[in-house]
Structure formats: structure tokens, C-alpha cells
PDB file of N, CA and C and ligand atoms in Angstrom:
ATOM      1  N   UNK A 892      -3.587 -19.499  -7.043  1.00  0.00           N
ATOM      2  CA  UNK A 892      -2.986 -19.751  -8.551  1.00  0.00           C
ATOM      3  C   UNK A 892      -3.414 -18.141  -9.090  1.00  0.00           C
ATOM      4  N   UNK A 893      -2.798 -18.286 -10.326  1.00  0.00           N
ATOM      5  CA  UNK A 893      -2.788 -16.836 -11.097  1.00  0.00           C
ATOM      6  C   UNK A 893      -3.948 -16.907 -12.185  1.00  0.00           C
ATOM      7  N   UNK A 894      -4.303 -15.981 -12.619  1.00  0.00           N
ATOM      8  CA  UNK A 894      -5.468 -15.693 -13.618  1.00  0.00           C
ATOM      9  C   UNK A 894      -4.914 -16.650 -14.853  1.00  0.00           C
ATOM     10  N   UNK A 895      -5.676 -16.118 -16.005  1.00  0.00           N
ATOM     11  CA  UNK A 895      -5.566 -16.592 -17.268  1.00  0.00           C
ATOM     12  C   UNK A 895      -4.145 -16.103 -17.768  1.00  0.00           C
ATOM     13  N   UNK A 896      -3.293 -17.017 -18.365  1.00  0.00           N
ATOM     14  CA  UNK A 896      -2.009 -16.676 -18.641  1.00  0.00           C
ATOM     15  C   UNK A 896      -1.968 -16.108 -20.323  1.00  0.00           C
ATOM     16  N   UNK A 897      -1.661 -14.858 -20.104  1.00  0.00           N
ATOM     17  CA  UNK A 897      -1.857 -14.314 -21.692  1.00  0.00           C
ATOM     18  C   UNK A 897      -0.232 -14.115 -22.113  1.00  0.00           C
ATOM     19  N   UNK A 898      -0.176 -15.219 -23.267  1.00  0.00           N
ATOM     20  CA  UNK A 898       1.270 -14.997 -24.042  1.00  0.00           C
ATOM     21  C   UNK A 898       1.036 -14.655 -25.562  1.00  0.00           C
ATOM     22  N   UNK A 899       1.847 -13.637 -25.650  1.00  0.00           N
ATOM     23  CA  UNK A 899       2.105 -13.141 -26.878  1.00  0.00           C
ATOM     24  C   UNK A 899       3.431 -13.592 -27.542  1.00  0.00           C
ATOM     25  N   UNK A 900       3.261 -13.547 -28.989  1.00  0.00           N
ATOM     26  CA  UNK A 900       4.711 -13.554 -29.081  1.00  0.00           C
ATOM     27  C   UNK A 900       5.643 -12.444 -28.794  1.00  0.00           C
ATOM     28  N   UNK A 901       7.071 -12.767 -28.406  1.00  0.00           N
ATOM     29  CA  UNK A 901       7.858 -12.096 -28.111  1.00  0.00           C
ATOM     30  C   UNK A 901       7.471 -10.997 -26.948  1.00  0.00           C
ATOM     31  N   UNK A 902       8.531 -10.244 -26.900  1.00  0.00           N
ATOM     32  CA  UNK A 902       8.279  -9.200 -26.006  1.00  0.00           C
ATOM     33  C   UNK A 902       7.687  -7.847 -26.335  1.00  0.00           C
ATOM     34  N   UNK A 903       6.938  -7.317 -25.941  1.00  0.00           N
ATOM     35  CA  UNK A 903       6.287  -6.260 -26.601  1.00  0.00           C
ATOM     36  C   UNK A 903       6.304  -4.923 -25.756  1.00  0.00           C
ATOM     37  N   UNK A 904       7.490  -4.255 -25.631  1.00  0.00           N
ATOM     38  CA  UNK A 904       7.223  -3.167 -24.969  1.00  0.00           C
ATOM     39  C   UNK A 904       6.858  -2.003 -25.979  1.00  0.00           C
ATOM     40  N   UNK A 905       6.900  -2.376 -27.160  1.00  0.00           N
ATOM     41  CA  UNK A 905       6.412  -1.264 -28.342  1.00  0.00           C
ATOM     42  C   UNK A 905       5.227  -1.597 -28.760  1.00  0.00           C
ATOM     43  N   UNK A 906       4.594  -2.457 -27.915  1.00  0.00           N
ATOM     44  CA  UNK A 906       3.094  -2.870 -28.193  1.00  0.00           C
ATOM     45  C   UNK A 906       2.262  -2.027 -27.055  1.00  0.00           C
ATOM     46  N   UNK A 907       1.928  -0.757 -27.039  1.00  0.00           N
ATOM     47  CA  UNK A 907       1.459  -0.322 -25.826  1.00  0.00           C
ATOM     48  C   UNK A 907      -0.137  -0.532 -25.888  1.00  0.00           C
ATOM     49  N   UNK A 908      -0.457  -1.407 -25.001  1.00  0.00           N
ATOM     50  CA  UNK A 908      -1.858  -1.850 -25.093  1.00  0.00           C
ATOM     51  C   UNK A 908      -2.545  -1.906 -23.664  1.00  0.00           C
ATOM     52  N   UNK A 909      -2.262  -0.895 -22.794  1.00  0.00           N
ATOM     53  CA  UNK A 909      -2.685  -1.100 -21.461  1.00  0.00           C
ATOM     54  C   UNK A 909      -4.155  -1.175 -21.111  1.00  0.00           C
ATOM     55  N   UNK A 910      -4.972  -0.732 -22.437  1.00  0.00           N
ATOM     56  CA  UNK A 910      -6.214  -0.842 -22.210  1.00  0.00           C
ATOM     57  C   UNK A 910      -7.115  -2.133 -22.052  1.00  0.00           C
ATOM     58  N   UNK A 911      -6.286  -3.130 -22.481  1.00  0.00           N
ATOM     59  CA  UNK A 911      -7.119  -4.568 -22.420  1.00  0.00           C
ATOM     60  C   UNK A 911      -6.261  -5.389 -21.074  1.00  0.00           C
ATOM     61  N   UNK A 912      -5.622  -4.706 -20.249  1.00  0.00           N
ATOM     62  CA  UNK A 912      -5.450  -5.356 -18.979  1.00  0.00           C
ATOM     63  C   UNK A 912      -6.323  -6.171 -18.319  1.00  0.00           C
ATOM     64  N   UNK A 913      -6.095  -7.151 -17.669  1.00  0.00           N
ATOM     65  CA  UNK A 913      -7.132  -8.193 -17.114  1.00  0.00           C
ATOM     66  C   UNK A 913      -7.796  -7.736 -15.853  1.00  0.00           C
ATOM     67  N   UNK A 914      -7.903  -6.765 -15.512  1.00  0.00           N
ATOM     68  CA  UNK A 914      -8.332  -6.243 -14.508  1.00  0.00           C
ATOM     69  C   UNK A 914      -7.665  -5.998 -13.138  1.00  0.00           C
ATOM     70  N   UNK A 915      -6.551  -6.418 -12.967  1.00  0.00           N
ATOM     71  CA  UNK A 915      -5.617  -5.976 -11.951  1.00  0.00           C
ATOM     72  C   UNK A 915      -4.329  -5.705 -12.221  1.00  0.00           C
ATOM     73  N   UNK A 916      -3.543  -5.395 -11.155  1.00  0.00           N
ATOM     74  CA  UNK A 916      -2.074  -4.790 -11.786  1.00  0.00           C
ATOM     75  C   UNK A 916      -1.420  -5.182 -10.456  1.00  0.00           C
ATOM     76  N   UNK A 917      -0.072  -5.634 -10.760  1.00  0.00           N
ATOM     77  CA  UNK A 917       0.865  -5.819  -9.732  1.00  0.00           C
ATOM     78  C   UNK A 917       1.273  -4.687  -8.545  1.00  0.00           C
ATOM     79  N   UNK A 918       1.342  -4.900  -7.538  1.00  0.00           N
ATOM     80  CA  UNK A 918       1.575  -3.882  -6.686  1.00  0.00           C
ATOM     81  C   UNK A 918       3.169  -4.405  -6.190  1.00  0.00           C
ATOM     82  N   UNK A 919       4.332  -3.804  -6.198  1.00  0.00           N
ATOM     83  CA  UNK A 919       5.442  -4.121  -5.671  1.00  0.00           C
ATOM     84  C   UNK A 919       5.856  -3.321  -4.401  1.00  0.00           C
ATOM     85  N   UNK A 920       5.627  -4.434  -3.459  1.00  0.00           N
ATOM     86  CA  UNK A 920       5.629  -3.936  -1.871  1.00  0.00           C
ATOM     87  C   UNK A 920       6.998  -3.218  -1.723  1.00  0.00           C
ATOM     88  N   UNK A 921       8.063  -3.743  -2.065  1.00  0.00           N
ATOM     89  CA  UNK A 921       9.457  -3.259  -2.139  1.00  0.00           C
ATOM     90  C   UNK A 921       9.545  -3.112  -0.516  1.00  0.00           C
ATOM     91  N   UNK A 922       9.460  -4.415   0.130  1.00  0.00           N
ATOM     92  CA  UNK A 922       9.925  -4.542   1.622  1.00  0.00           C
ATOM     93  C   UNK A 922      10.847  -5.759   1.697  1.00  0.00           C
ATOM     94  N   UNK A 923      10.484  -6.956   1.078  1.00  0.00           N
ATOM     95  CA  UNK A 923      11.092  -7.896   1.246  1.00  0.00           C
ATOM     96  C   UNK A 923      12.020  -8.271   0.067  1.00  0.00           C
ATOM     97  N   UNK A 924      11.866  -7.790  -1.010  1.00  0.00           N
ATOM     98  CA  UNK A 924      12.797  -8.138  -2.205  1.00  0.00           C
ATOM     99  C   UNK A 924      14.164  -8.351  -1.891  1.00  0.00           C
ATOM    100  N   UNK A 925      14.485  -9.446  -2.364  1.00  0.00           N
ATOM    101  CA  UNK A 925      15.955  -9.913  -2.265  1.00  0.00           C
ATOM    102  C   UNK A 925      16.597  -9.826  -3.635  1.00  0.00           C
ATOM    103  N   UNK A 926      16.088  -9.061  -4.556  1.00  0.00           N
ATOM    104  CA  UNK A 926      16.941  -8.760  -5.781  1.00  0.00           C
ATOM    105  C   UNK A 926      17.175  -9.960  -6.713  1.00  0.00           C
ATOM    106  N   UNK A 927      16.371 -10.984  -6.507  1.00  0.00           N
ATOM    107  CA  UNK A 927      16.635 -12.234  -7.320  1.00  0.00           C
ATOM    108  C   UNK A 927      16.218 -12.096  -8.998  1.00  0.00           C
ATOM    109  N   UNK A 928      15.367 -11.275  -9.236  1.00  0.00           N
ATOM    110  CA  UNK A 928      15.307 -10.680 -10.627  1.00  0.00           C
ATOM    111  C   UNK A 928      14.264 -11.739 -11.418  1.00  0.00           C
ATOM    112  N   UNK A 929      13.579 -12.552 -10.541  1.00  0.00           N
ATOM    113  CA  UNK A 929      12.531 -13.616 -11.144  1.00  0.00           C
ATOM    114  C   UNK A 929      11.358 -12.983 -11.559  1.00  0.00           C
ATOM    115  N   UNK A 930      11.091 -11.743 -11.006  1.00  0.00           N
ATOM    116  CA  UNK A 930       9.896 -11.237 -11.600  1.00  0.00           C
ATOM    117  C   UNK A 930      10.147 -10.365 -13.134  1.00  0.00           C
ATOM    118  N   UNK A 931      11.142  -9.874 -13.187  1.00  0.00           N
ATOM    119  CA  UNK A 931      11.792  -9.346 -14.289  1.00  0.00           C
ATOM    120  C   UNK A 931      11.849 -10.404 -15.287  1.00  0.00           C
ATOM    121  N   UNK A 932      12.369 -11.645 -15.007  1.00  0.00           N
ATOM    122  CA  UNK A 932      12.503 -12.577 -16.033  1.00  0.00           C
ATOM    123  C   UNK A 932      11.551 -13.027 -16.552  1.00  0.00           C
ATOM    124  N   UNK A 933      10.377 -13.422 -15.729  1.00  0.00           N
ATOM    125  CA  UNK A 933       9.141 -13.980 -16.257  1.00  0.00           C
ATOM    126  C   UNK A 933       8.328 -13.159 -16.801  1.00  0.00           C
ATOM    127  N   UNK A 934       8.282 -11.979 -16.499  1.00  0.00           N
ATOM    128  CA  UNK A 934       7.330 -10.800 -17.056  1.00  0.00           C
ATOM    129  C   UNK A 934       7.398 -10.989 -18.887  1.00  0.00           C
ATOM    130  N   UNK A 935       6.322 -11.381 -19.318  1.00  0.00           N
ATOM    131  CA  UNK A 935       6.166 -11.728 -20.767  1.00  0.00           C
ATOM    132  C   UNK A 935       6.110 -10.370 -21.463  1.00  0.00           C
ATOM    133  N   UNK A 936       5.989  -9.122 -20.781  1.00  0.00           N
ATOM    134  CA  UNK A 936       5.847  -7.885 -21.600  1.00  0.00           C
ATOM    135  C   UNK A 936       7.064  -7.059 -21.067  1.00  0.00           C
ATOM    136  N   UNK A 937       8.062  -7.592 -20.397  1.00  0.00           N
ATOM    137  CA  UNK A 937       9.580  -7.041 -20.249  1.00  0.00           C
ATOM    138  C   UNK A 937       9.114  -5.686 -19.739  1.00  0.00           C
ATOM    139  N   UNK A 938       8.087  -5.491 -18.640  1.00  0.00           N
ATOM    140  CA  UNK A 938       7.746  -4.175 -18.279  1.00  0.00           C
ATOM    141  C   UNK A 938       8.167  -3.948 -17.000  1.00  0.00           C
ATOM    142  N   UNK A 939       8.870  -4.715 -16.266  1.00  0.00           N
ATOM    143  CA  UNK A 939       9.415  -4.768 -14.764  1.00  0.00           C
ATOM    144  C   UNK A 939      10.713  -3.741 -14.739  1.00  0.00           C
ATOM    145  N   UNK A 940      10.384  -2.666 -14.452  1.00  0.00           N
ATOM    146  CA  UNK A 940      11.996  -1.730 -13.904  1.00  0.00           C
ATOM    147  C   UNK A 940      12.490  -1.905 -12.636  1.00  0.00           C
ATOM    148  N   UNK A 941      13.588  -1.427 -12.707  1.00  0.00           N
ATOM    149  CA  UNK A 941      14.271  -1.360 -11.274  1.00  0.00           C
ATOM    150  C   UNK A 941      15.422  -2.210 -11.295  1.00  0.00           C
ATOM    151  N   UNK A 942      16.377  -1.978 -10.192  1.00  0.00           N
ATOM    152  CA  UNK A 942      17.498  -3.095 -10.107  1.00  0.00           C
ATOM    153  C   UNK A 942      18.129  -2.562  -8.613  1.00  0.00           C
ATOM    154  N   UNK A 943      18.044  -3.829  -8.089  1.00  0.00           N
ATOM    155  CA  UNK A 943      18.441  -3.593  -6.660  1.00  0.00           C
ATOM    156  C   UNK A 943      17.392  -3.894  -5.592  1.00  0.00           C
ATOM    157  N   UNK A 944      17.614  -4.535  -4.521  1.00  0.00           N
ATOM    158  CA  UNK A 944      16.534  -4.716  -3.394  1.00  0.00           C
ATOM    159  C   UNK A 944      15.523  -3.572  -3.349  1.00  0.00           C
ATOM    160  N   UNK A 945      14.297  -4.113  -3.375  1.00  0.00           N
ATOM    161  CA  UNK A 945      13.141  -2.858  -2.815  1.00  0.00           C
ATOM    162  C   UNK A 945      13.085  -1.903  -4.042  1.00  0.00           C
ATOM    163  N   UNK A 946      13.499  -2.254  -5.257  1.00  0.00           N
ATOM    164  CA  UNK A 946      13.437  -1.092  -6.285  1.00  0.00           C
ATOM    165  C   UNK A 946      12.533  -1.592  -7.314  1.00  0.00           C
ATOM    166  N   UNK A 947      11.955  -2.675  -7.379  1.00  0.00           N
ATOM    167  CA  UNK A 947      11.300  -2.910  -8.554  1.00  0.00           C
ATOM    168  C   UNK A 947       9.850  -2.497  -8.750  1.00  0.00           C
ATOM    169  N   UNK A 948       9.415  -2.224 -10.037  1.00  0.00           N
ATOM    170  CA  UNK A 948       7.949  -1.649 -10.150  1.00  0.00           C
ATOM    171  C   UNK A 948       7.340  -1.957 -11.649  1.00  0.00           C
ATOM    172  N   UNK A 949       6.155  -1.961 -11.840  1.00  0.00           N
ATOM    173  CA  UNK A 949       5.790  -2.416 -13.133  1.00  0.00           C
ATOM    174  C   UNK A 949       5.470  -0.970 -13.868  1.00  0.00           C
ATOM    175  N   UNK A 950       5.869  -1.060 -15.416  1.00  0.00           N
ATOM    176  CA  UNK A 950       5.378   0.175 -16.071  1.00  0.00           C
ATOM    177  C   UNK A 950       3.878  -0.210 -16.467  1.00  0.00           C
ATOM    178  N   UNK A 951       2.976   0.439 -15.982  1.00  0.00           N
ATOM    179  CA  UNK A 951       1.469   0.347 -16.066  1.00  0.00           C
ATOM    180  C   UNK A 951       1.129   0.384 -17.523  1.00  0.00           C
ATOM    181  N   UNK A 952       1.829   1.148 -18.423  1.00  0.00           N
ATOM    182  CA  UNK A 952       1.527   1.325 -19.554  1.00  0.00           C
ATOM    183  C   UNK A 952       1.589   0.036 -20.575  1.00  0.00           C
ATOM    184  N   UNK A 953       2.476  -0.857 -20.060  1.00  0.00           N
ATOM    185  CA  UNK A 953       2.804  -2.052 -20.898  1.00  0.00           C
ATOM    186  C   UNK A 953       2.209  -3.288 -20.228  1.00  0.00           C
ATOM    187  N   UNK A 954       2.219  -3.255 -18.801  1.00  0.00           N
ATOM    188  CA  UNK A 954       1.737  -4.478 -18.143  1.00  0.00           C
ATOM    189  C   UNK A 954       0.219  -5.117 -18.378  1.00  0.00           C
ATOM    190  N   UNK A 955       0.047  -6.225 -18.507  1.00  0.00           N
ATOM    191  CA  UNK A 955      -1.091  -6.821 -19.000  1.00  0.00           C
ATOM    192  C   UNK A 955      -1.833  -7.497 -17.806  1.00  0.00           C
ATOM    193  N   UNK A 956      -1.450  -7.249 -16.645  1.00  0.00           N
ATOM    194  CA  UNK A 956      -2.011  -8.178 -15.393  1.00  0.00           C
ATOM    195  C   UNK A 956      -2.037  -9.602 -15.413  1.00  0.00           C
ATOM    196  N   UNK A 957      -0.990 -10.160 -15.989  1.00  0.00           N
ATOM    197  CA  UNK A 957      -0.993 -11.657 -16.004  1.00  0.00           C
ATOM    198  C   UNK A 957      -1.117 -12.153 -14.739  1.00  0.00           C
ATOM    199  N   UNK A 958      -0.233 -11.351 -13.803  1.00  0.00           N
ATOM    200  CA  UNK A 958       0.075 -11.873 -12.514  1.00  0.00           C
ATOM    201  C   UNK A 958       1.485 -12.909 -12.354  1.00  0.00           C
ATOM    202  N   UNK A 959       1.989 -12.985 -13.240  1.00  0.00           N
ATOM    203  CA  UNK A 959       3.254 -14.025 -13.022  1.00  0.00           C
ATOM    204  C   UNK A 959       4.397 -13.560 -12.301  1.00  0.00           C
ATOM    205  N   UNK A 960       4.557 -12.087 -12.184  1.00  0.00           N
ATOM    206  CA  UNK A 960       5.353 -11.553 -11.316  1.00  0.00           C
ATOM    207  C   UNK A 960       5.013 -11.750  -9.929  1.00  0.00           C
ATOM    208  N   UNK A 961       3.883 -11.437  -9.765  1.00  0.00           N
ATOM    209  CA  UNK A 961       3.551 -11.827  -8.116  1.00  0.00           C
ATOM    210  C   UNK A 961       3.434 -13.441  -7.928  1.00  0.00           C
ATOM    211  N   UNK A 962       3.219 -14.286  -8.632  1.00  0.00           N
ATOM    212  CA  UNK A 962       3.163 -15.872  -8.727  1.00  0.00           C
ATOM    213  C   UNK A 962       4.721 -16.275  -8.518  1.00  0.00           C
ATOM    214  N   UNK A 963       5.558 -15.625  -8.917  1.00  0.00           N
ATOM    215  CA  UNK A 963       6.964 -16.264  -9.149  1.00  0.00           C
ATOM    216  C   UNK A 963       7.815 -15.675  -8.011  1.00  0.00           C
ATOM    217  N   UNK A 964       7.248 -14.521  -7.397  1.00  0.00           N
ATOM    218  CA  UNK A 964       8.220 -13.758  -6.382  1.00  0.00           C
ATOM    219  C   UNK A 964       8.548 -14.695  -5.002  1.00  0.00           C
ATOM    220  N   UNK A 965       9.624 -15.208  -4.802  1.00  0.00           N
ATOM    221  CA  UNK A 965      10.004 -15.956  -3.752  1.00  0.00           C
ATOM    222  C   UNK A 965       9.645 -15.374  -2.651  1.00  0.00           C
ATOM    223  N   UNK A 966       9.530 -14.180  -2.598  1.00  0.00           N
ATOM    224  CA  UNK A 966       9.370 -13.333  -1.250  1.00  0.00           C
ATOM    225  C   UNK A 966       8.034 -12.834  -0.994  1.00  0.00           C
ATOM    226  N   UNK A 967       7.168 -13.081  -1.752  1.00  0.00           N
ATOM    227  CA  UNK A 967       5.867 -12.856  -1.741  1.00  0.00           C
ATOM    228  C   UNK A 967       5.446 -11.095  -1.647  1.00  0.00           C
ATOM    229  N   UNK A 968       6.446 -10.392  -2.523  1.00  0.00           N
ATOM    230  CA  UNK A 968       6.711  -8.982  -2.128  1.00  0.00           C
ATOM    231  C   UNK A 968       5.913  -8.200  -3.509  1.00  0.00           C
ATOM    232  N   UNK A 969       5.380  -9.068  -4.242  1.00  0.00           N
ATOM    233  CA  UNK A 969       4.215  -8.568  -5.281  1.00  0.00           C
ATOM    234  C   UNK A 969       3.012  -8.987  -5.132  1.00  0.00           C
ATOM    235  N   UNK A 970       1.937  -8.041  -4.957  1.00  0.00           N
ATOM    236  CA  UNK A 970       0.719  -8.325  -4.878  1.00  0.00           C
ATOM    237  C   UNK A 970      -0.145  -7.891  -5.983  1.00  0.00           C
ATOM    238  N   UNK A 971      -1.075  -8.760  -6.490  1.00  0.00           N
ATOM    239  CA  UNK A 971      -1.988  -8.277  -7.676  1.00  0.00           C
ATOM    240  C   UNK A 971      -3.095  -7.579  -6.916  1.00  0.00           C
ATOM    241  N   UNK A 972      -3.550  -6.300  -7.454  1.00  0.00           N
ATOM    242  CA  UNK A 972      -4.517  -5.721  -6.789  1.00  0.00           C
ATOM    243  C   UNK A 972      -5.631  -5.246  -7.784  1.00  0.00           C
ATOM    244  N   UNK A 973      -6.787  -5.109  -7.513  1.00  0.00           N
ATOM    245  CA  UNK A 973      -7.789  -5.084  -8.607  1.00  0.00           C
ATOM    246  C   UNK A 973      -7.826  -3.648  -8.884  1.00  0.00           C
ATOM    247  N   UNK A 974      -8.276  -3.168 -10.151  1.00  0.00           N
ATOM    248  CA  UNK A 974      -8.136  -1.956 -10.966  1.00  0.00           C
ATOM    249  C   UNK A 974      -9.517  -1.676 -11.194  1.00  0.00           C
ATOM    250  N   UNK A 975      -9.567  -0.237 -10.743  1.00  0.00           N
ATOM    251  CA  UNK A 975     -10.983   0.188 -10.893  1.00  0.00           C
ATOM    252  C   UNK A 975     -10.684   0.633 -12.629  1.00  0.00           C
ATOM    253  N   UNK A 976     -11.958   0.530 -13.359  1.00  0.00           N
ATOM    254  CA  UNK A 976     -11.886   1.047 -14.721  1.00  0.00           C
ATOM    255  C   UNK A 976     -12.515   2.374 -14.744  1.00  0.00           C
TER     256      UNK A 976
HETATM  257  S1  SF4 B 258       1.496  -8.629 -14.055  1.00  0.00           S
HETATM  258 FE1  SF4 B 258       3.653  -8.753 -13.721  1.00  0.00          FE
HETATM  259  S2  SF4 B 258       4.475 -10.305 -15.144  1.00  0.00           S
HETATM  260 FE2  SF4 B 258       2.256  -9.542 -16.113  1.00  0.00          FE
HETATM  261  S3  SF4 B 258       2.838  -8.112 -17.433  1.00  0.00           S
HETATM  262 FE3  SF4 B 258       2.370  -7.014 -15.626  1.00  0.00          FE
HETATM  263  S4  SF4 B 258       4.228  -6.607 -14.518  1.00  0.00           S
HETATM  264 FE4  SF4 B 258       4.834  -8.252 -16.236  1.00  0.00          FE
HETATM  265  S1  SF4 B 259      10.619 -11.908  -7.738  1.00  0.00           S
HETATM  266 FE1  SF4 B 259      10.290 -10.553  -5.728  1.00  0.00          FE
HETATM  267  S2  SF4 B 259      12.212 -10.875  -4.645  1.00  0.00           S
HETATM  268 FE2  SF4 B 259      12.806 -11.310  -6.602  1.00  0.00          FE
HETATM  269  S3  SF4 B 259      13.501  -9.358  -7.626  1.00  0.00           S
HETATM  270 FE3  SF4 B 259      11.093  -9.586  -7.874  1.00  0.00          FE
HETATM  271  S4  SF4 B 259      10.093  -8.494  -6.377  1.00  0.00           S
HETATM  272 FE4  SF4 B 259      12.121  -8.883  -5.713  1.00  0.00          FE
END
């Protein structure tokens, strides 16, 4: 399962709050991606970039580490990794 769900009203790319990330961030492996766009669609921060297979990545300035992208990816092509503070 994934960690605490952090839901904020609306998409907040204009709300730069990288400092309160929950201790992990997604790593996009870019190996089995089928360009389904699920990660992009589910990201509450709208901070996933890329288009086309194996091109997706997250903008760490906006990612909150909620883990939804890793949870939803049907190809398990996104991993949550621990982040050193
Ligand atoms: S963990 Fe994934 S879904 Fe959550 S904010 Fe970061 S990029 Fe978006
Ligand atoms: S959810 Fe996974 S397979 Fe789908 S576009 Fe994102 S990284 Fe690629």
C-alpha cells in the first residue's frame, strides 16, 4: 500500500512546497513504461512531466511524495525511494 494520502484542494504547481515532502520520492525507471499516462492523471500536484514511453519523470520541486504514481503504474515502472534530509 501507499503512505498517507495528501490531498490538497486543486492542483498546485504554483505552490512550491518541496520542503514538506513525506520522506520519499518517486523514481521513474523508464524501462517498462507503456505511456498509459495514469501517473500523470493521478498526480495531485500535476508535477509529472514527459510524454511517450519511458520519458516520464517528476518535478521534485513540486512532488509531495504521496506515492500515488507508483501505486497506479500498471507496469510497476515507478518506485518510491527514501530521501535523505
Ligand atoms: S509521489 Fe507521484 S503522484 Fe505523488 S506528488 Fe509526487 S509525482 Fe505526484
Ligand atoms: S503509469 Fe507507468 S506505464 Fe503509465 S505512463 Fe506512467 S510510468 Fe508509464
